[in-house]
Structures are given as structure tokens and as C-alpha cells.
Amino acid sequence: MSALELPHRFGRYLLFDRIGQGGMAELFLARQHSTLAADRLFVVKLILPVWAERQDFSEMLVAEAKLAASLQHANIVTVWELGREEGRLFIVMDYVEGFDLAALLKRCSKEKVALPTELALHAVSELLGALEYAHKKDVVHRDVSPSNVLVSFDGEVKLCDFGIARANAAISEQPSEAIQGKAGYMSPEQARGEVLDGRADLFAAGIILWELLAGRKLYRGGDLIEQARAADVPELPARGLPDEPKLHAIVSRALARNRDDRYATAGDMRADLIGWTVAAKLTANPIRLGDWLQRHFGEELVAQRRARESAAKSLDASPKPAPALLTPEPASISYKPDEPTPESLSPIDISPPSKQVATASKQKSPPWLVIAAGLLILAVLAWLIAHH
């Protein structure tokens, strides 16, 4: 399919800004009109046709997306819908206005702005909160990396793309660049192709924490898969932080080569990290994170986004489809007409259901019947008066 010309009406969504593309999908910022509230922004992820046409990939993606949609947590991006439209498999997620952590760190490097240590540690603790919740639901992310950690101008930290990695694993002939891109945050057991549990996600979170403290990538150059298998982690440089050996011990435990030597749960690792930040007086909160992000990077990005959204609204003169909040009609997922659609491929749409209020209607009597009834009552009253 050729590149979309924006703005583009895509089912019930208006795509008005292309915000990214990877080896599996392209991402668009979109809005959905609702008569109940102001227009709401979403991210619509269009799976590239080369993958969406693969039934093994599609079935796994749908199953995992349904699982992801069941995760409702403040630090996890909500998945709202999955379906097919214009021959494209798509996923609809909440829009988090800000940066992913990878983009934020690149922006910091480019503009020579240091991310304060307390804000970096706060982001990791929030990430661990998301993992703690997901692991209790028996959901392993498998692709925890800075590009999947979103930081908003409101100071929110949210983990996205649950289940995408498992769907990718269903494809044996993934592009080598896609595999190498993920290898920088793989646990040794994942690089060896072993069965994973939540401790693989903790290893990835440990790499993110190591890189934030070191100010550089853990693995650089060469074969990243081989480096991930070896898991040779250099010592962190000293930065003069309070009780620094204890902080480094937290990172080392998360990055233990043998998973049995790592933290057993994300909650355990989070408790140790928060305990260190409290003792070191380096605590932070969403307000401080949001204010810092807005102050350094917010004005230009938000202004550009608002301008594109305004242009999209002015060009959107086409009739709007029925709002999903009133009459949910998600796009269905279908394949070849001669193949029955598997039950697992039903669309996801967890929009709030419309409330159906049953009201008893009263039928109005015809006017002549009302007049006749009135005259009869008067006649009865006159008879009663005359006989008394």
C-alpha cells in the first residue's frame, strides 16, 4: 500500500500526523470525534502489509493484543481496539503527549541538557511498577526498551507494546536489523532463545537503569546478539552519589547473568530502588518530571502538534461516522472469503459501552376521546345534583 496522504479518514479515525515507523508498523496520531465530549487523540499503529498478510503473525498479534487490552494500570498504555480497515491490520492505543525515553535521551544529548538523576530513577521505578502489575497477571513484555517507555508532559511514565514482541517471535524470518535493534536490551536467556519469565523484563529494566546512570549504551558495536548472550556488564562509573555502592548493587543484581541471581519480582527491585532514592534524598514525582520536560522540550513540540491538528480539523469536512462511544461498531478482522475467521480474531473494542435506559412510553389519547370523557363526567355530576 502506498504512503497515506494526510489527513486521511481511516474508519472512525482521522489520521493527521505520522509520528513514527519501525520494522513492523507505522504510527499515526489520530483523533476520533465524539458527540459526548471533545475530540480525543489516539495513536493508530498500522501493521505493515508484509506482516499483516501473514496469518500466523496476525493470529498471534490479535491474541496478544487482547491480553494487552486487559491490562489497566496507570503506567501502561491502554489498548482500545484492533481490527482491519482498508486492508490494513491496525491497533489503537492511548496517545501519550511527550517522548519515548529513547527520543528524550537523544534530545538531551543533542541539546546538551542533562536528565536529572532523580527524574531518571523515578522513570525507572514507574517502569517497574508497570512490570510488577503485568507480571502478577502472568504477562511478560519481552521487549522492554527505551523506545517502549513513554514520558508525557504531564509527568506520566507508561510502558507500551505489550504482546508485540511475542507476535514478532512467531515470524522466523524477521529482518536482521529488527532483531539487532532489540538485542541491546535482551536478557542472556532471551538471546539464547530460551523460555522467558518476568526476570527477562527485569534484566532489560536493569540495562535501562545502567545506561541512565552511565550516560551511554551498555552494548556498543559488533554483534549485539552475542554480547547479549555473554552479558558482560562493565562496572558503573562513580558519580559521587550518596551511598553509591548500594545503588550499584541494585543494578548489578538486576543484571545478573543467571536469572536465579536476579530480583525475583519487579516489586522487590522497585522497593530497593525507591528505598535508595528516599535515603539519598533524590525522590521525584510526576509533577517535577512533567515540569522539567515541558520547560526544556515542550513548547516547540506541542506547538507543532497543535498546528497540524488544527489543519486536520479544518480539512475534515467529510461526514463523521457514528461515534464509537454511542454505537460501537469496530472494524472486523477478516481474511480470504473462503476461510472462516477464527474466533481468536474477533476485534478488540473496549470503549465504554453506551448505557441503554429503558423508558416506559405513555400513549396519548386522541383529543375527541378526552372531550367525550369530560362531557360524560359533567353529565353524571349534574344527575347526582338533580336527585339530591
Short mmCIF file of C-alpha atoms in Angstrom, two decimals:
data_model
loop_
_atom_site.label_atom_id
_atom_site.label_comp_id
_atom_site.label_asym_id
_atom_site.label_seq_id
_atom_site.Cartn_x
_atom_site.Cartn_y
_atom_site.Cartn_z
CA MET A 1 0.00 0.00 0.00
CA SER A 2 1.32 3.43 -0.94
CA ALA A 3 2.06 6.07 1.68
CA LEU A 4 -1.04 7.69 3.10
CA GLU A 5 -1.72 11.29 2.22
CA LEU A 6 -2.57 13.14 5.42
CA PRO A 7 -5.03 14.00 6.78
CA HIS A 8 -6.69 10.67 5.99
CA ARG A 9 -10.05 9.34 7.15
CA PHE A 10 -9.40 5.80 8.40
CA GLY A 11 -12.65 4.25 9.54
CA ARG A 12 -13.82 6.21 12.57
CA TYR A 13 -10.41 7.87 12.96
CA LEU A 14 -8.84 10.85 11.22
CA LEU A 15 -5.09 10.30 10.79
CA PHE A 16 -3.37 13.67 10.70
CA ASP A 17 0.26 13.21 11.74
CA ARG A 18 2.79 10.46 11.01
CA ILE A 19 4.78 10.10 14.22
CA GLY A 20 6.99 7.10 13.57
CA GLN A 21 7.75 3.92 11.67
CA GLY A 22 9.57 0.73 12.56
CA GLY A 23 10.21 -2.63 11.03
CA MET A 24 6.70 -3.88 11.80
CA ALA A 25 4.38 -0.85 11.70
CA GLU A 26 3.92 2.83 11.08
CA LEU A 27 2.35 5.09 13.70
CA PHE A 28 -0.10 7.92 13.20
CA LEU A 29 -1.61 10.46 15.53
CA ALA A 30 -5.35 10.42 15.06
CA ARG A 31 -8.47 11.90 16.53
CA GLN A 32 -11.89 10.42 16.99
CA HIS A 33 -14.97 12.61 17.09
CA SER A 34 -17.49 12.07 19.87
CA THR A 35 -20.71 13.96 20.47
CA LEU A 36 -20.32 13.32 24.20
CA ALA A 37 -17.00 15.11 24.65
CA ALA A 38 -14.23 16.96 22.88
CA ASP A 39 -12.30 15.20 20.15
CA ARG A 40 -9.97 12.62 21.64
CA LEU A 41 -6.48 11.80 20.41
CA PHE A 42 -5.23 8.27 19.81
CA VAL A 43 -2.22 6.55 18.28
CA VAL A 44 -3.16 4.29 15.38
CA LYS A 45 -0.49 1.70 14.64
CA LEU A 46 -0.81 0.34 11.10
CA ILE A 47 0.93 -3.01 10.74
CA LEU A 48 2.96 -3.09 7.53
CA PRO A 49 1.25 -5.20 4.84
CA VAL A 50 4.16 -7.65 4.55
CA TRP A 51 3.45 -8.75 8.14
CA ALA A 52 -0.31 -8.21 8.31
CA GLU A 53 -0.79 -10.65 5.42
CA ARG A 54 0.88 -13.40 7.44
CA GLN A 55 -1.90 -15.31 9.18
CA ASP A 56 0.45 -16.76 11.82
CA PHE A 57 1.61 -13.28 12.76
CA SER A 58 -1.91 -11.83 12.68
CA GLU A 59 -3.39 -14.53 14.87
CA MET A 60 -0.63 -14.16 17.46
CA LEU A 61 -0.88 -10.37 17.35
CA VAL A 62 -4.65 -10.43 17.93
CA ALA A 63 -4.37 -12.88 20.81
CA GLU A 64 -1.63 -10.81 22.45
CA ALA A 65 -3.43 -7.51 21.82
CA LYS A 66 -6.49 -8.86 23.60
CA LEU A 67 -4.29 -9.77 26.52
CA ALA A 68 -2.71 -6.31 26.48
CA ALA A 69 -6.17 -4.71 26.43
CA SER A 70 -6.93 -6.40 29.74
CA LEU A 71 -4.05 -4.54 31.43
CA GLN A 72 -5.44 -1.44 33.10
CA HIS A 73 -2.71 0.38 35.01
CA ALA A 74 -1.53 3.97 35.35
CA ASN A 75 1.90 3.05 33.95
CA ILE A 76 0.67 1.02 30.97
CA VAL A 77 -0.61 2.47 27.69
CA THR A 78 -4.21 1.37 27.18
CA VAL A 79 -5.06 -0.63 24.04
CA TRP A 80 -8.55 0.26 22.81
CA GLU A 81 -9.13 -1.52 19.53
CA LEU A 82 -7.69 -3.91 17.00
CA GLY A 83 -9.16 -4.54 13.57
CA ARG A 84 -8.80 -4.30 9.80
CA GLU A 85 -9.55 -1.25 7.71
CA GLU A 86 -8.62 -0.61 4.08
CA GLY A 87 -6.86 -3.97 4.10
CA ARG A 88 -4.59 -2.88 6.95
CA LEU A 89 -4.35 -4.54 10.35
CA PHE A 90 -4.32 -1.80 12.98
CA ILE A 91 -4.09 -1.25 16.74
CA VAL A 92 -5.49 1.82 18.52
CA MET A 93 -3.81 2.99 21.72
CA ASP A 94 -3.95 5.97 24.04
CA TYR A 95 -1.88 8.93 22.93
CA VAL A 96 0.81 9.99 25.39
CA GLU A 97 1.93 13.51 24.51
CA GLY A 98 5.65 13.69 25.08
CA PHE A 99 8.59 11.48 24.10
CA ASP A 100 9.61 7.89 24.33
CA LEU A 101 12.66 7.55 26.55
CA ALA A 102 14.99 6.84 23.61
CA ALA A 103 13.91 10.02 21.82
CA LEU A 104 14.15 12.01 25.05
CA LEU A 105 17.74 10.88 25.67
CA LYS A 106 18.69 11.72 22.08
CA ARG A 107 17.16 15.17 22.51
CA CYS A 108 19.06 15.64 25.78
CA SER A 109 22.32 14.67 24.07
CA LYS A 110 21.70 16.91 21.07
CA GLU A 111 20.83 19.96 23.14
CA LYS A 112 23.34 19.17 25.91
CA VAL A 113 20.69 19.04 28.60
CA ALA A 114 21.32 16.52 31.39
CA LEU A 115 18.39 14.46 32.65
CA PRO A 116 18.49 14.89 36.45
CA THR A 117 19.33 11.68 38.30
CA GLU A 118 16.23 11.81 40.48
CA LEU A 119 13.98 12.07 37.41
CA ALA A 120 15.76 9.19 35.68
CA LEU A 121 15.37 6.97 38.75
CA HIS A 122 11.73 7.99 39.09
CA ALA A 123 11.10 6.91 35.49
CA VAL A 124 12.67 3.50 36.14
CA SER A 125 10.64 3.00 39.32
CA GLU A 126 7.45 3.79 37.40
CA LEU A 127 8.52 1.32 34.70
CA LEU A 128 8.98 -1.30 37.42
CA GLY A 129 5.50 -0.52 38.70
CA ALA A 130 4.10 -1.40 35.28
CA LEU A 131 6.09 -4.64 35.18
CA GLU A 132 5.05 -5.59 38.70
CA TYR A 133 1.37 -5.30 37.71
CA ALA A 134 1.80 -7.14 34.39
CA HIS A 135 3.81 -9.99 35.89
CA LYS A 136 1.12 -10.54 38.54
CA LYS A 137 -1.23 -11.02 35.57
CA ASP A 138 1.24 -13.57 34.12
CA VAL A 139 2.09 -11.23 31.24
CA VAL A 140 5.74 -10.91 30.20
CA HIS A 141 6.54 -7.91 27.99
CA ARG A 142 9.63 -9.37 26.22
CA ASP A 143 10.63 -6.07 24.62
CA VAL A 144 11.32 -3.61 27.45
CA SER A 145 13.48 -0.89 25.92
CA PRO A 146 13.68 2.92 25.99
CA SER A 147 11.60 3.20 22.81
CA ASN A 148 8.71 1.45 24.59
CA VAL A 149 8.84 3.69 27.68
CA LEU A 150 6.80 6.84 27.12
CA VAL A 151 7.20 10.02 29.17
CA SER A 152 4.46 12.64 28.93
CA PHE A 153 4.43 16.38 29.53
CA ASP A 154 2.16 15.62 32.49
CA GLY A 155 4.96 13.58 34.03
CA GLU A 156 3.39 10.20 33.32
CA VAL A 157 5.63 7.22 32.57
CA LYS A 158 3.91 4.48 30.58
CA LEU A 159 5.07 1.19 29.10
CA CYS A 160 3.63 0.31 25.69
CA ASP A 161 3.58 -2.52 23.13
CA PHE A 162 2.75 -5.44 25.38
CA GLY A 163 2.43 -8.57 23.28
CA ILE A 164 4.04 -7.17 20.13
CA ALA A 165 7.31 -8.96 20.85
CA ARG A 166 5.61 -12.33 21.20
CA ALA A 167 3.82 -11.82 17.89
CA ASN A 168 7.15 -10.92 16.32
CA ALA A 169 8.57 -14.17 17.68
CA ALA A 170 6.04 -16.05 15.55
CA ILE A 171 7.91 -14.80 12.48
CA SER A 172 11.10 -16.78 11.97
CA GLU A 173 12.43 -14.62 9.14
CA GLN A 174 12.41 -11.23 10.84
CA PRO A 175 14.74 -8.62 9.35
CA SER A 176 18.19 -8.82 10.95
CA GLU A 177 18.07 -5.10 11.77
CA ALA A 178 14.85 -5.64 13.77
CA ILE A 179 16.47 -8.43 15.77
CA GLN A 180 19.67 -6.44 16.34
CA GLY A 181 17.61 -3.44 17.45
CA LYS A 182 16.02 -5.48 20.23
CA ALA A 183 19.20 -7.32 21.18
CA GLY A 184 20.61 -4.31 23.02
CA TYR A 185 18.10 -4.94 25.81
CA MET A 186 17.78 -8.73 25.69
CA SER A 187 18.48 -10.95 28.66
CA PRO A 188 21.03 -13.75 28.06
CA GLU A 189 18.28 -16.37 28.09
CA GLN A 190 16.26 -14.45 25.50
CA ALA A 191 19.32 -14.13 23.26
CA ARG A 192 19.72 -17.91 23.55
CA GLY A 193 16.09 -18.49 22.56
CA GLU A 194 15.02 -19.98 25.89
CA VAL A 195 11.59 -19.83 27.55
CA LEU A 196 11.17 -16.49 29.30
CA ASP A 197 9.65 -15.30 32.52
CA GLY A 198 9.36 -11.89 34.17
CA ARG A 199 13.03 -11.85 35.14
CA ALA A 200 13.89 -11.25 31.48
CA ASP A 201 11.96 -7.96 31.71
CA LEU A 202 13.87 -7.08 34.88
CA PHE A 203 17.17 -7.60 33.07
CA ALA A 204 16.02 -5.17 30.38
CA ALA A 205 14.94 -2.66 33.05
CA GLY A 206 18.38 -3.11 34.61
CA ILE A 207 20.04 -2.21 31.29
CA ILE A 208 17.93 0.96 31.07
CA LEU A 209 18.94 1.88 34.63
CA TRP A 210 22.62 1.14 33.89
CA GLU A 211 22.55 3.33 30.77
CA LEU A 212 20.84 6.22 32.55
CA LEU A 213 23.49 6.17 35.27
CA ALA A 214 26.43 5.61 32.89
CA GLY A 215 25.28 8.06 30.25
CA ARG A 216 25.99 5.63 27.40
CA LYS A 217 24.81 2.39 25.80
CA LEU A 218 25.69 -0.86 27.56
CA TYR A 219 26.43 -2.73 24.32
CA ARG A 220 28.10 -0.77 21.53
CA GLY A 221 29.01 -2.02 18.07
CA GLY A 222 29.67 -5.55 16.93
CA ASP A 223 27.20 -8.43 17.19
CA LEU A 224 24.63 -7.37 19.79
CA ILE A 225 23.14 -10.87 19.98
CA GLU A 226 26.49 -12.31 21.01
CA GLN A 227 27.02 -9.53 23.53
CA ALA A 228 23.57 -10.16 24.98
CA ARG A 229 24.33 -13.88 25.35
CA ALA A 230 27.60 -13.15 27.13
CA ALA A 231 26.05 -10.44 29.36
CA ASP A 232 29.41 -8.97 30.32
CA VAL A 233 28.38 -5.84 32.21
CA PRO A 234 31.10 -3.25 32.96
CA GLU A 235 31.18 -1.55 36.33
CA LEU A 236 29.28 1.70 36.55
CA PRO A 237 31.40 4.85 36.75
CA ALA A 238 31.42 6.71 40.04
CA ARG A 239 29.32 9.86 40.01
CA GLY A 240 29.60 10.89 43.63
CA LEU A 241 26.03 9.95 44.51
CA PRO A 242 25.12 9.23 48.15
CA ASP A 243 25.76 5.61 49.18
CA GLU A 244 26.66 4.85 45.57
CA PRO A 245 27.78 1.23 46.17
CA LYS A 246 24.25 0.34 47.30
CA LEU A 247 22.77 1.81 44.12
CA HIS A 248 25.31 -0.07 42.00
CA ALA A 249 24.42 -3.27 43.86
CA ILE A 250 20.77 -2.84 42.83
CA VAL A 251 21.83 -2.52 39.20
CA SER A 252 24.20 -5.50 39.42
CA ARG A 253 21.52 -7.74 40.88
CA ALA A 254 19.09 -6.83 38.11
CA LEU A 255 21.79 -7.62 35.54
CA ALA A 256 22.92 -10.97 36.94
CA ARG A 257 23.77 -13.35 34.12
CA ASN A 258 21.95 -16.20 35.88
CA ARG A 259 18.28 -15.27 36.28
CA ASP A 260 18.10 -17.09 39.62
CA ASP A 261 20.51 -14.48 40.98
CA ARG A 262 18.31 -11.56 39.91
CA TYR A 263 15.42 -9.99 41.74
CA ALA A 264 12.54 -12.44 41.98
CA THR A 265 9.94 -9.76 41.22
CA ALA A 266 9.72 -6.25 39.85
CA GLY A 267 8.19 -5.20 43.17
CA ASP A 268 11.33 -6.27 45.03
CA MET A 269 13.58 -4.31 42.70
CA ARG A 270 11.28 -1.27 42.85
CA ALA A 271 11.23 -1.33 46.65
CA ASP A 272 15.04 -1.33 46.80
CA LEU A 273 15.32 1.48 44.25
CA ILE A 274 12.74 3.68 45.96
CA GLY A 275 14.37 2.93 49.32
CA TRP A 276 17.71 4.16 47.99
CA THR A 277 16.20 7.35 46.49
CA VAL A 278 14.45 8.19 49.77
CA ALA A 279 17.64 7.66 51.79
CA ALA A 280 19.65 9.68 49.24
CA LYS A 281 17.01 12.44 49.18
CA LEU A 282 16.71 12.07 45.41
CA THR A 283 12.99 11.41 45.19
CA ALA A 284 10.85 12.85 42.41
CA ASN A 285 7.22 12.85 41.32
CA PRO A 286 5.20 13.23 38.11
CA ILE A 287 4.76 16.99 38.62
CA ARG A 288 8.50 17.60 38.75
CA LEU A 289 9.13 15.33 35.77
CA GLY A 290 6.39 16.98 33.69
CA ASP A 291 7.56 20.49 34.57
CA TRP A 292 11.15 19.66 33.61
CA LEU A 293 10.10 18.09 30.32
CA GLN A 294 7.77 20.95 29.43
CA ARG A 295 10.36 23.58 30.34
CA HIS A 296 13.13 22.10 28.20
CA PHE A 297 11.35 20.50 25.26
CA GLY A 298 7.62 21.08 25.39
CA GLU A 299 6.81 24.36 23.71
CA GLU A 300 8.11 23.62 20.21
CA LEU A 301 6.75 20.07 20.03
CA VAL A 302 3.30 20.96 21.36
CA ALA A 303 3.02 23.99 19.08
CA GLN A 304 3.82 21.88 16.01
CA ARG A 305 1.36 19.19 17.04
CA ARG A 306 -1.41 21.72 17.70
CA ALA A 307 -0.86 23.35 14.31
CA ARG A 308 -1.15 20.02 12.48
CA GLU A 309 -4.23 19.06 14.46
CA SER A 310 -5.86 22.41 13.69
CA ALA A 311 -5.13 21.96 9.98
CA ALA A 312 -6.64 18.47 10.10
CA LYS A 313 -9.82 19.79 11.68
CA SER A 314 -10.22 22.48 9.07
CA LEU A 315 -9.78 19.98 6.23
CA ASP A 316 -12.07 17.38 7.73
CA ALA A 317 -15.30 18.31 6.00
CA SER A 318 -16.41 14.73 5.35
CA PRO A 319 -19.38 13.30 7.28
CA LYS A 320 -18.28 11.74 10.53
CA PRO A 321 -19.12 8.09 11.26
CA ALA A 322 -21.24 7.17 14.22
CA PRO A 323 -19.20 7.77 17.38
CA ALA A 324 -17.85 4.63 19.00
CA LEU A 325 -18.95 5.79 22.43
CA LEU A 326 -22.57 5.81 21.28
CA THR A 327 -22.81 2.90 18.88
CA PRO A 328 -19.66 0.78 18.95
CA GLU A 329 -19.10 -0.76 15.54
CA PRO A 330 -15.43 -1.81 15.45
CA ALA A 331 -13.90 -2.80 12.17
CA SER A 332 -13.93 -6.55 11.79
CA ILE A 333 -10.89 -8.68 11.07
CA SER A 334 -11.31 -10.81 8.01
CA TYR A 335 -9.14 -12.87 5.73
CA LYS A 336 -9.90 -14.70 2.50
CA PRO A 337 -13.64 -15.13 1.92
CA ASP A 338 -13.30 -18.91 1.66
CA GLU A 339 -11.59 -19.15 5.04
CA PRO A 340 -13.66 -18.97 8.23
CA THR A 341 -12.50 -16.23 10.59
CA PRO A 342 -11.06 -17.87 13.73
CA GLU A 343 -12.77 -16.96 16.98
CA SER A 344 -9.50 -15.52 18.26
CA LEU A 345 -9.59 -12.88 15.55
CA SER A 346 -12.61 -11.02 16.84
CA PRO A 347 -11.89 -7.28 17.09
CA ILE A 348 -10.93 -5.56 20.31
CA ASP A 349 -13.06 -2.60 21.26
CA ILE A 350 -13.21 -1.79 24.93
CA SER A 351 -14.72 1.63 24.53
CA PRO A 352 -17.11 2.43 27.38
CA PRO A 353 -20.43 0.79 26.44
CA SER A 354 -23.35 3.07 25.77
CA LYS A 355 -25.92 2.99 28.56
CA GLN A 356 -29.29 1.78 27.42
CA VAL A 357 -32.00 3.28 29.59
CA ALA A 358 -35.40 1.62 29.26
CA THR A 359 -38.25 4.12 29.49
CA ALA A 360 -41.95 3.32 29.53
CA SER A 361 -43.71 5.45 26.97
CA LYS A 362 -47.28 6.58 27.54
CA GLN A 363 -49.55 6.68 24.53
CA LYS A 364 -51.51 9.92 24.27
CA SER A 365 -55.31 9.63 23.91
CA PRO A 366 -56.95 11.26 20.88
CA PRO A 367 -58.47 14.75 21.66
CA TRP A 368 -62.10 13.72 20.88
CA LEU A 369 -61.89 10.91 23.40
CA VAL A 370 -60.75 13.32 26.11
CA ILE A 371 -63.64 15.71 25.34
CA ALA A 372 -66.19 12.89 25.39
CA ALA A 373 -64.91 11.65 28.72
CA GLY A 374 -65.19 15.17 30.17
CA LEU A 375 -68.78 15.59 28.98
CA LEU A 376 -69.75 12.23 30.47
CA ILE A 377 -68.30 13.22 33.85
CA LEU A 378 -70.25 16.53 33.79
CA ALA A 379 -73.44 14.68 32.93
CA VAL A 380 -73.03 12.29 35.85
CA LEU A 381 -72.36 15.18 38.24
CA ALA A 382 -75.49 17.05 37.01
CA TRP A 383 -77.67 13.93 37.56
CA LEU A 384 -76.34 13.49 41.08
CA ILE A 385 -77.06 17.15 41.96
CA ALA A 386 -80.61 16.97 40.48
CA HIS A 387 -81.52 13.86 42.56
CA HIS A 388 -80.31 15.27 45.85
#
